[in-house]
Short mmCIF file of C-alpha atoms (C1' of nucleotides) in Angstrom, two decimals:
data_model
loop_
_atom_site.label_atom_id
_atom_site.label_comp_id
_atom_site.label_asym_id
_atom_site.label_seq_id
_atom_site.Cartn_x
_atom_site.Cartn_y
_atom_site.Cartn_z
CA MET P 334 40.03 -87.70 -99.75
CA ALA P 335 37.44 -84.96 -99.42
CA ASP P 336 39.33 -82.74 -97.02
CA LYS P 337 42.88 -83.77 -97.77
CA ARG P 338 44.22 -80.80 -99.68
CA ASN P 339 47.41 -81.51 -101.53
CA SER P 340 50.42 -79.25 -101.84
CA LYS P 341 49.35 -77.93 -105.22
CA ASP P 342 46.00 -76.74 -103.93
CA ILE P 343 47.56 -75.15 -100.89
CA LEU P 344 50.02 -73.28 -103.07
CA ILE P 345 47.23 -71.99 -105.28
CA GLU P 346 45.16 -70.87 -102.34
CA VAL P 347 48.01 -69.08 -100.61
CA ALA P 348 49.20 -67.49 -103.85
CA SER P 349 45.68 -66.42 -104.68
CA ARG P 350 45.29 -64.71 -101.34
CA LEU P 351 48.66 -62.97 -101.40
CA PHE P 352 48.38 -61.80 -105.01
CA ARG P 353 44.98 -60.30 -104.26
CA ILE P 354 46.40 -58.29 -101.38
CA ARG P 355 49.74 -57.10 -102.69
CA GLY P 356 49.62 -57.78 -106.40
CA TYR P 357 51.92 -59.80 -108.63
CA TYR P 358 55.17 -57.95 -108.10
CA GLY P 359 54.45 -57.31 -104.44
CA VAL P 360 54.57 -61.01 -103.65
CA GLY P 361 57.71 -63.10 -103.90
CA LEU P 362 57.93 -66.84 -104.23
CA LYS P 363 59.61 -66.66 -100.85
CA ASP P 364 56.41 -65.27 -99.32
CA ILE P 365 54.33 -68.01 -100.86
CA ILE P 366 56.75 -70.70 -99.74
CA GLU P 367 56.97 -69.40 -96.20
CA GLU P 368 53.25 -68.83 -95.77
CA SER P 369 52.29 -72.20 -97.22
CA GLY P 370 55.11 -74.17 -95.65
CA ILE P 371 55.66 -75.93 -98.95
CA PRO P 372 59.22 -75.99 -100.27
CA LYS P 373 60.44 -74.51 -103.49
CA GLY P 374 61.09 -77.94 -104.92
CA SER P 375 57.42 -78.74 -104.75
CA LEU P 376 56.41 -75.40 -106.20
CA TYR P 377 58.55 -75.95 -109.27
CA HIS P 378 57.39 -79.53 -109.47
CA TYR P 379 53.75 -78.46 -109.80
CA PHE P 380 54.41 -75.24 -111.66
CA PRO P 381 57.46 -75.89 -113.83
CA LYS P 382 57.09 -72.54 -115.56
CA GLY P 383 57.34 -70.75 -112.24
CA LYS P 384 55.70 -67.67 -110.85
CA GLU P 385 53.71 -66.72 -113.93
CA GLU P 386 52.15 -70.15 -114.21
CA LEU P 387 51.24 -70.17 -110.53
CA ALA P 388 49.76 -66.69 -110.85
CA ILE P 389 47.50 -67.80 -113.69
CA GLU P 390 46.18 -70.69 -111.65
CA ALA P 391 45.74 -68.36 -108.69
CA ILE P 392 43.74 -65.98 -110.87
CA ASN P 393 41.52 -68.82 -112.04
CA HIS P 394 41.04 -69.85 -108.44
CA THR P 395 39.99 -66.32 -107.50
CA LYS P 396 37.72 -66.22 -110.51
CA GLU P 397 35.87 -69.34 -109.38
CA PHE P 398 35.70 -68.09 -105.82
CA VAL P 399 34.03 -64.87 -106.93
CA ILE P 400 31.68 -66.70 -109.28
CA ASN P 401 30.45 -68.78 -106.37
CA GLU P 402 30.01 -65.71 -104.22
CA ILE P 403 27.91 -63.97 -106.84
CA LYS P 404 25.87 -67.02 -107.72
CA ARG P 405 25.10 -67.87 -104.11
CA GLY P 406 23.37 -64.54 -103.66
CA PHE P 407 21.72 -64.63 -107.06
CA ASP P 408 20.13 -68.01 -106.43
CA GLU P 409 18.36 -66.65 -103.38
CA ILE P 410 17.00 -63.44 -104.87
CA ASP P 411 15.01 -63.32 -108.08
CA ASP P 412 14.87 -59.60 -108.68
CA PRO P 413 18.17 -58.56 -110.29
CA ILE P 414 18.06 -55.13 -108.68
CA LYS P 415 17.79 -56.55 -105.21
CA ALA P 416 20.23 -59.35 -105.94
CA ILE P 417 22.96 -57.07 -107.24
CA GLN P 418 22.31 -54.57 -104.52
CA ALA P 419 22.58 -57.25 -101.86
CA HIS P 420 25.84 -58.45 -103.33
CA ILE P 421 27.39 -54.99 -103.19
CA PHE P 422 26.08 -54.34 -99.69
CA GLN P 423 27.72 -57.55 -98.62
CA LEU P 424 30.99 -56.42 -100.13
CA SER P 425 30.69 -53.12 -98.28
CA GLU P 426 30.56 -55.00 -95.03
CA VAL P 427 33.60 -57.11 -95.80
CA PHE P 428 35.71 -54.25 -97.10
CA GLY P 429 34.54 -51.90 -94.41
CA GLU P 430 36.34 -53.91 -91.79
CA SER P 431 39.58 -52.11 -91.06
CA GLU P 432 41.50 -55.36 -91.08
CA ASN P 433 40.23 -56.68 -94.37
CA LEU P 434 42.70 -58.87 -96.19
CA LEU P 435 40.87 -59.52 -99.39
CA GLY P 436 42.19 -56.98 -101.84
CA LEU P 437 40.94 -56.27 -105.32
CA PRO P 438 39.96 -59.70 -106.67
CA ILE P 439 42.00 -59.48 -109.85
CA GLY P 440 42.19 -55.79 -110.61
CA THR P 441 45.57 -55.30 -109.02
CA ILE P 442 47.30 -58.01 -111.00
CA ALA P 443 45.53 -56.94 -114.17
CA ALA P 444 46.67 -53.36 -113.80
CA GLU P 445 50.25 -54.33 -112.96
CA THR P 446 50.78 -56.77 -115.77
CA TYR P 447 48.67 -55.64 -118.70
CA THR P 448 51.81 -54.43 -120.44
CA THR P 449 54.21 -57.12 -119.26
CA SER P 450 52.48 -60.50 -119.39
CA GLU P 451 49.95 -61.45 -122.02
CA PRO P 452 49.12 -64.80 -120.38
CA ILE P 453 48.27 -63.12 -117.10
CA ARG P 454 46.36 -60.32 -118.80
CA THR P 455 44.32 -62.88 -120.69
CA ALA P 456 43.51 -64.81 -117.54
CA CYS P 457 42.33 -61.61 -115.88
CA GLN P 458 40.22 -60.68 -118.87
CA GLU P 459 38.57 -64.08 -118.87
CA ALA P 460 37.71 -63.73 -115.20
CA ILE P 461 36.12 -60.35 -115.80
CA GLU P 462 34.17 -61.66 -118.77
CA GLU P 463 32.83 -64.62 -116.83
CA TRP P 464 31.61 -62.41 -114.03
CA GLN P 465 30.03 -60.18 -116.61
CA SER P 466 28.21 -63.10 -118.15
CA ILE P 467 26.60 -63.93 -114.82
CA TYR P 468 25.16 -60.44 -114.63
CA VAL P 469 23.99 -60.66 -118.23
CA LYS P 470 22.21 -63.90 -117.56
CA LYS P 471 20.47 -62.53 -114.49
CA LEU P 472 19.29 -59.48 -116.40
CA LEU P 473 18.11 -61.44 -119.41
CA GLU P 474 16.05 -63.67 -117.15
CA ALA P 475 14.33 -60.56 -115.83
CA LYS P 476 13.46 -59.51 -119.38
CA TYR P 477 16.08 -56.87 -119.85
CA SER P 478 16.95 -56.49 -123.52
CA GLU P 479 20.05 -58.12 -124.92
CA LYS P 480 21.76 -54.80 -125.50
CA ARG P 481 20.77 -53.33 -122.15
CA SER P 482 21.89 -56.45 -120.28
CA LYS P 483 25.28 -56.30 -121.84
CA GLU P 484 25.96 -52.65 -121.21
CA LEU P 485 24.62 -52.83 -117.67
CA SER P 486 26.80 -55.80 -116.86
CA ILE P 487 29.85 -53.81 -117.84
CA VAL P 488 28.80 -50.93 -115.64
CA ILE P 489 28.10 -53.23 -112.71
CA ASN P 490 31.50 -54.81 -113.03
CA ALA P 491 33.19 -51.42 -113.13
CA LEU P 492 31.21 -50.23 -110.13
CA ILE P 493 32.23 -53.25 -108.12
CA GLU P 494 35.92 -53.17 -109.00
CA GLY P 495 36.04 -49.41 -108.61
CA GLY P 496 34.02 -49.52 -105.42
CA ILE P 497 36.24 -52.10 -103.81
CA LEU P 498 39.24 -50.01 -104.73
CA LEU P 499 37.75 -46.93 -103.12
CA SER P 500 36.68 -48.83 -100.04
CA LEU P 501 39.99 -50.49 -99.36
CA THR P 502 41.90 -47.30 -100.01
CA ALA P 503 39.66 -45.45 -97.59
CA LYS P 504 39.54 -48.42 -95.20
CA ASN P 505 35.82 -47.80 -95.13
CA GLY P 506 32.74 -49.50 -96.56
CA GLU P 507 30.99 -46.26 -97.38
CA PRO P 508 31.91 -46.06 -101.07
CA LEU P 509 30.51 -49.52 -101.76
CA GLN P 510 27.39 -48.62 -99.81
CA ALA P 511 26.83 -45.46 -101.82
CA ILE P 512 27.25 -47.51 -104.96
CA ALA P 513 24.80 -50.18 -103.88
CA GLU P 514 22.21 -47.50 -103.31
CA GLN P 515 22.44 -46.29 -106.90
CA ILE P 516 21.76 -49.70 -108.40
CA PRO P 517 17.95 -49.31 -108.58
CA LEU P 518 18.27 -46.05 -110.47
CA LEU P 519 20.74 -47.56 -112.86
CA LEU P 520 18.61 -50.62 -113.58
CA ILE P 521 15.35 -48.73 -113.99
CA ASN P 522 15.13 -49.16 -117.76
CA LYS P 523 14.96 -52.64 -119.21
CA MET O 134 68.56 -26.30 -122.40
CA ALA O 135 65.31 -27.15 -124.07
CA ASP O 136 64.87 -29.18 -120.94
CA LYS O 137 64.69 -26.56 -118.24
CA ARG O 138 63.15 -29.05 -115.84
CA ASN O 139 65.48 -29.98 -113.07
CA SER O 140 66.44 -33.48 -112.08
CA LYS O 141 63.90 -33.65 -109.30
CA ASP O 142 61.00 -32.88 -111.61
CA ILE O 143 62.24 -35.36 -114.18
CA LEU O 144 62.46 -38.05 -111.55
CA ILE O 145 58.93 -37.34 -110.37
CA GLU O 146 57.56 -37.40 -113.88
CA VAL O 147 59.29 -40.63 -114.85
CA ALA O 148 58.37 -42.29 -111.57
CA SER O 149 54.80 -41.14 -111.90
CA ARG O 150 54.53 -42.64 -115.36
CA LEU O 151 56.17 -45.95 -114.47
CA PHE O 152 54.24 -46.44 -111.23
CA ARG O 153 50.98 -45.83 -113.08
CA ILE O 154 51.80 -48.54 -115.60
CA ARG O 155 53.36 -51.26 -113.47
CA GLY O 156 52.55 -50.30 -109.90
CA TYR O 157 54.80 -49.69 -106.93
CA TYR O 158 56.44 -53.09 -106.65
CA GLY O 159 56.61 -53.55 -110.39
CA VAL O 160 59.00 -50.64 -110.79
CA GLY O 161 62.54 -50.67 -109.42
CA LEU O 162 64.69 -47.67 -108.70
CA LYS O 163 66.87 -49.06 -111.45
CA ASP O 164 64.07 -48.56 -113.97
CA ILE O 165 63.53 -44.99 -112.86
CA ILE O 166 67.24 -44.21 -112.98
CA GLU O 167 67.73 -45.73 -116.40
CA GLU O 168 64.65 -44.18 -117.94
CA SER O 169 65.36 -40.73 -116.53
CA GLY O 170 69.10 -40.82 -117.04
CA ILE O 171 69.54 -39.37 -113.57
CA PRO O 172 71.96 -41.17 -111.28
CA LYS O 173 71.15 -42.77 -108.00
CA GLY O 174 73.13 -40.17 -106.11
CA SER O 175 70.76 -37.47 -107.29
CA LEU O 176 67.71 -39.54 -106.52
CA TYR O 177 68.76 -39.98 -102.93
CA HIS O 178 69.81 -36.35 -102.78
CA TYR O 179 66.28 -35.19 -103.62
CA PHE O 180 64.46 -38.05 -101.93
CA PRO O 181 66.54 -39.01 -98.90
CA LYS O 182 63.90 -41.41 -97.66
CA GLY O 183 64.07 -43.33 -100.91
CA LYS O 184 61.47 -45.10 -102.97
CA GLU O 185 58.50 -44.50 -100.73
CA GLU O 186 59.10 -40.77 -100.62
CA LEU O 187 59.50 -40.59 -104.38
CA ALA O 188 56.32 -42.61 -104.82
CA ILE O 189 54.34 -40.19 -102.69
CA GLU O 190 55.53 -37.25 -104.75
CA ALA O 191 54.76 -39.19 -107.90
CA ILE O 192 51.23 -39.83 -106.65
CA ASN O 193 50.75 -36.14 -105.93
CA HIS O 194 52.01 -35.36 -109.41
CA THR O 195 49.51 -37.78 -110.93
CA LYS O 196 46.80 -36.31 -108.73
CA GLU O 197 47.44 -32.82 -110.09
CA PHE O 198 47.67 -34.09 -113.63
CA VAL O 199 44.25 -35.70 -113.35
CA ILE O 200 42.76 -32.66 -111.64
CA ASN O 201 43.83 -30.54 -114.59
CA GLU O 202 42.41 -33.03 -117.05
CA ILE O 203 39.04 -33.04 -115.33
CA LYS O 204 38.91 -29.29 -114.83
CA ARG O 205 39.85 -28.51 -118.39
CA GLY O 206 36.79 -30.35 -119.63
CA PHE O 207 34.57 -29.02 -116.87
CA ASP O 208 35.40 -25.41 -117.64
CA GLU O 209 34.17 -25.83 -121.19
CA ILE O 210 30.90 -27.58 -120.46
CA ASP O 211 28.34 -26.26 -118.00
CA ASP O 212 25.96 -29.19 -117.82
CA PRO O 213 27.48 -31.73 -115.41
CA ILE O 214 25.93 -34.64 -117.27
CA LYS O 215 27.53 -33.64 -120.54
CA ALA O 216 30.78 -32.64 -118.86
CA ILE O 217 31.25 -35.92 -117.04
CA GLN O 218 30.15 -37.87 -120.05
CA ALA O 219 32.64 -36.05 -122.24
CA HIS O 220 35.41 -36.75 -119.78
CA ILE O 221 34.71 -40.47 -119.78
CA PHE O 222 34.36 -40.61 -123.54
CA GLN O 223 37.74 -38.98 -123.80
CA LEU O 224 39.20 -41.61 -121.49
CA SER O 225 37.66 -44.32 -123.63
CA GLU O 226 39.57 -43.01 -126.60
CA VAL O 227 42.88 -42.90 -124.78
CA PHE O 228 42.52 -46.31 -123.21
CA GLY O 229 41.09 -47.84 -126.32
CA GLU O 230 44.40 -47.46 -128.09
CA SER O 231 46.08 -50.84 -128.00
CA GLU O 232 49.39 -49.25 -127.08
CA ASN O 233 48.19 -47.11 -124.22
CA LEU O 234 50.79 -46.52 -121.58
CA LEU O 235 48.81 -44.63 -119.01
CA GLY O 236 47.69 -47.22 -116.52
CA LEU O 237 45.30 -46.79 -113.65
CA PRO O 238 46.06 -43.30 -112.33
CA ILE O 239 46.58 -44.31 -108.73
CA GLY O 240 44.45 -47.41 -108.29
CA THR O 241 47.27 -49.85 -108.85
CA ILE O 242 49.54 -48.39 -106.20
CA ALA O 243 46.63 -47.99 -103.81
CA ALA O 244 45.63 -51.62 -104.16
CA GLU O 245 49.21 -52.90 -103.81
CA THR O 246 50.14 -50.90 -100.76
CA TYR O 247 47.01 -50.39 -98.68
CA THR O 248 48.27 -53.00 -96.23
CA THR O 249 51.98 -52.22 -96.41
CA SER O 250 52.48 -48.45 -96.47
CA GLU O 251 50.27 -46.01 -94.63
CA PRO O 252 51.96 -42.93 -96.11
CA ILE O 253 51.34 -44.15 -99.65
CA ARG O 254 47.81 -45.24 -98.86
CA THR O 255 47.08 -41.82 -97.41
CA ALA O 256 48.47 -40.05 -100.47
CA CYS O 257 46.25 -42.18 -102.69
CA GLN O 258 43.22 -41.51 -100.56
CA GLU O 259 43.83 -37.78 -100.73
CA ALA O 260 44.05 -37.91 -104.49
CA ILE O 261 40.76 -39.76 -104.71
CA GLU O 262 39.10 -37.31 -102.34
CA GLU O 263 40.28 -34.32 -104.30
CA TRP O 264 38.93 -35.72 -107.53
CA GLN O 265 35.70 -36.43 -105.74
CA SER O 266 35.46 -32.85 -104.54
CA ILE O 267 35.67 -31.59 -108.12
CA TYR O 268 32.64 -33.68 -109.05
CA VAL O 269 30.81 -32.53 -105.94
CA LYS O 270 31.45 -28.91 -106.82
CA LYS O 271 30.23 -29.37 -110.37
CA LEU O 272 27.05 -31.04 -109.17
CA LEU O 273 26.35 -28.49 -106.47
CA GLU O 274 26.66 -25.71 -109.04
CA ALA O 275 23.99 -27.44 -111.08
CA LYS O 276 21.66 -27.48 -108.06
CA TYR O 277 22.08 -31.09 -107.09
CA SER O 278 21.48 -31.54 -103.39
CA GLU O 279 24.37 -31.78 -100.98
CA LYS O 280 23.68 -35.42 -100.24
CA ARG O 281 23.08 -36.38 -103.84
CA SER O 282 26.24 -34.62 -105.00
CA LYS O 283 28.33 -36.50 -102.53
CA GLU O 284 26.99 -39.93 -103.28
CA LEU O 285 27.10 -39.37 -107.01
CA SER O 286 30.69 -38.19 -106.87
CA ILE O 287 31.65 -41.47 -105.22
CA VAL O 288 29.88 -43.45 -107.89
CA ILE O 289 31.47 -41.45 -110.67
CA ASN O 290 34.91 -42.01 -109.22
CA ALA O 291 34.28 -45.73 -108.93
CA LEU O 292 32.97 -45.88 -112.48
CA ILE O 293 36.04 -44.16 -113.82
CA GLU O 294 38.59 -46.20 -111.90
CA GLY O 295 36.69 -49.41 -112.60
CA GLY O 296 36.12 -48.49 -116.21
CA ILE O 297 39.77 -47.73 -116.84
CA LEU O 298 40.65 -51.05 -115.28
CA LEU O 299 38.24 -52.92 -117.54
CA SER O 300 39.39 -51.03 -120.60
CA LEU O 301 43.08 -51.58 -120.13
CA THR O 302 42.58 -55.21 -119.24
CA ALA O 303 40.52 -55.72 -122.37
CA LYS O 304 42.79 -53.41 -124.40
CA ASN O 305 39.59 -51.86 -125.61
CA GLY O 306 37.73 -48.61 -125.01
CA GLU O 307 34.32 -50.23 -125.05
CA PRO O 308 33.83 -50.55 -121.28
CA LEU O 309 34.49 -46.86 -120.73
CA GLN O 310 32.15 -46.05 -123.58
CA ALA O 311 29.35 -48.14 -122.13
CA ILE O 312 29.89 -46.39 -118.82
CA ALA O 313 29.81 -42.92 -120.33
CA GLU O 314 26.48 -43.74 -121.88
CA GLN O 315 24.93 -44.53 -118.51
CA ILE O 316 25.85 -41.20 -116.97
CA PRO O 317 22.64 -39.37 -117.95
CA LEU O 318 20.51 -42.07 -116.36
CA LEU O 319 22.57 -41.99 -113.20
CA LEU O 320 22.41 -38.23 -112.87
CA ILE O 321 18.72 -37.90 -113.62
CA ASN O 322 17.69 -37.08 -110.04
CA LYS O 323 19.04 -34.00 -108.38
"C1'" DT I 508 60.61 -107.78 -102.92
"C1'" DC I 509 62.08 -104.33 -106.28
"C1'" DA I 510 61.48 -100.78 -109.59
"C1'" DT I 511 59.24 -96.66 -110.87
"C1'" DC I 512 57.66 -92.36 -110.44
"C1'" DA I 513 55.90 -88.48 -107.66
"C1'" DT I 514 57.11 -85.51 -104.26
"C1'" DT I 515 59.96 -83.11 -101.08
"C1'" DA I 516 64.03 -80.88 -99.56
"C1'" DT I 517 68.03 -78.00 -100.13
"C1'" DA I 518 72.09 -76.02 -101.92
"C1'" DC I 519 73.19 -73.00 -105.21
"C1'" DC I 520 73.02 -69.34 -108.89
"C1'" DA I 521 73.42 -64.84 -111.33
"C1'" DA I 522 70.87 -60.84 -111.45
"C1'" DC I 523 68.70 -57.51 -109.10
"C1'" DT I 524 66.66 -55.02 -104.82
"C1'" DG I 525 66.61 -50.62 -102.12
"C1'" DG I 526 69.93 -48.23 -99.80
"C1'" DT I 527 74.64 -46.25 -98.14
"C1'" DC I 528 78.89 -44.03 -98.70
"C1'" DT I 529 82.41 -41.25 -100.41
"C1'" DA I 530 84.48 -38.57 -103.96
"C1'" DT I 531 83.98 -35.26 -107.26
"C1'" DT I 532 82.11 -31.49 -109.90
"C1'" DA I 533 79.04 -27.35 -110.69
"C1'" DG I 534 77.02 -23.19 -109.01
"C1'" DT I 535 76.71 -19.33 -106.21
"C1'" DA I 536 77.96 -15.72 -102.71
"C1'" DC I 537 81.35 -13.02 -100.87
"C1'" DG L 1020 89.95 -15.40 -106.58
"C1'" DT L 1021 87.98 -18.42 -102.07
"C1'" DA L 1022 84.47 -20.82 -99.46
"C1'" DC L 1023 80.46 -23.18 -99.14
"C1'" DT L 1024 76.74 -25.75 -100.69
"C1'" DA L 1025 74.03 -28.20 -104.27
"C1'" DA L 1026 74.22 -31.71 -107.26
"C1'" DT L 1027 76.18 -35.57 -109.63
"C1'" DA L 1028 78.55 -39.85 -110.13
"C1'" DG L 1029 79.01 -44.45 -109.21
"C1'" DA L 1030 81.26 -48.09 -106.36
"C1'" DC L 1031 79.68 -50.88 -102.94
"C1'" DC L 1032 76.56 -53.49 -99.68
"C1'" DA L 1033 73.68 -57.13 -97.64
"C1'" DG L 1034 69.54 -59.24 -98.65
"C1'" DT L 1035 66.32 -60.91 -101.98
"C1'" DT L 1036 64.68 -62.16 -106.61
"C1'" DG L 1037 63.00 -66.01 -109.67
"C1'" DG L 1038 64.92 -70.04 -111.18
"C1'" DT L 1039 67.99 -74.51 -111.51
"C1'" DA L 1040 70.12 -78.82 -110.09
"C1'" DT L 1041 70.42 -82.74 -107.65
"C1'" DA L 1042 69.66 -85.77 -104.14
"C1'" DA L 1043 66.72 -87.91 -100.87
"C1'" DT L 1044 62.34 -89.68 -99.61
"C1'" DG L 1045 57.47 -91.44 -100.22
"C1'" DA L 1046 54.05 -93.94 -102.48
"C1'" DT L 1047 52.52 -97.28 -105.76
"C1'" DG L 1048 52.13 -101.36 -108.19
"C1'" DA L 1049 54.20 -105.72 -110.20
#
DNA sequence: TCATCATTATACCAACTGGTCTATTAGTAC
DNA sequence: GTACTAATAGACCAGTTGGTATAATGATGA
């Protein structure tokens, strides 16, 4: 049972990957069906409301994936400066590869749909807020003030989303690297 | 008569606006034709290579629009810290409005197409680089070092793109505000 | 065994996609 | 005027879109 993924999970994983790379409107159900090998009948069985419903589950899947990525690094490194820096350096390596197929975690979908689908927008916002709360927690533990932790977490989130965007547009990890190097300066005041 | 702009310019302006809001795949030629009132025949007369060609001109249009926005503020304020801060505060007001229809300047298209259209990706990259060079120039004039100016300009760009993304997802100017407030700290070292 | 329900598999749909083609009209130069 | 080109207009196209309908199959439990 442990490794037997069912059709629903496969659909979510494939959709999550494709939406990250090409966005909501850039991916058709056809793409998801072909890439997953799961027929349309099954898709509409598990997601009766169709593409939008699948996209929301895909966003939540991406959200959890990113949470795990952040937390894994944070558990190893106590100092928030070093932990956040390490996380961004790691991203710079991934997105520096010319053949990266990761895309903006949820930024693309968020930007495409913020005027057209409230349910999707909300799902994206929740993802962003959860990531933010991880940064807040890490900063609070290191005795940053409540206010400072909150504002810094926003900035960190923006730097990461913006940095990924720059790096994948340039097909080059340099932007994320430059950003990682500024983290100590930014976190100097508690 | 009042509208001395020709059909080509109208098409570029409408396309530019729609692509910013819903991205490349989220906008059909139909939308552009309906919104502009200009028939398909004209569109393919001015842009024989179709949607992709129009998108590239739309990106360049957005690029120039943003350049003017940045420069206008920069000409008024000498101090780069205050100038950049003012620019981001201004963005926070625009994107804080619940009914903002501006979208990520070019981030959405860049993220959607970086794996599917080299010409579009390149146009996006050029836009980003030109914006960056404006920041570099401003910093150099204020005696920031060559190296520092370059790395800071990357960070500023990431903060703005990321901040806009957070603000329009949250339908709230707060993220951009929080970012603007960190600018002095970030620019403390020359 | 049979009955029940979950799942899979397609055929089909109207609307729309980007794009082509041809006909017509407006504008300009001579 | 005439000739030539720029621009407009929209019918048409093949392929795709998200979504529906229905039937067949698989699994489960009584």
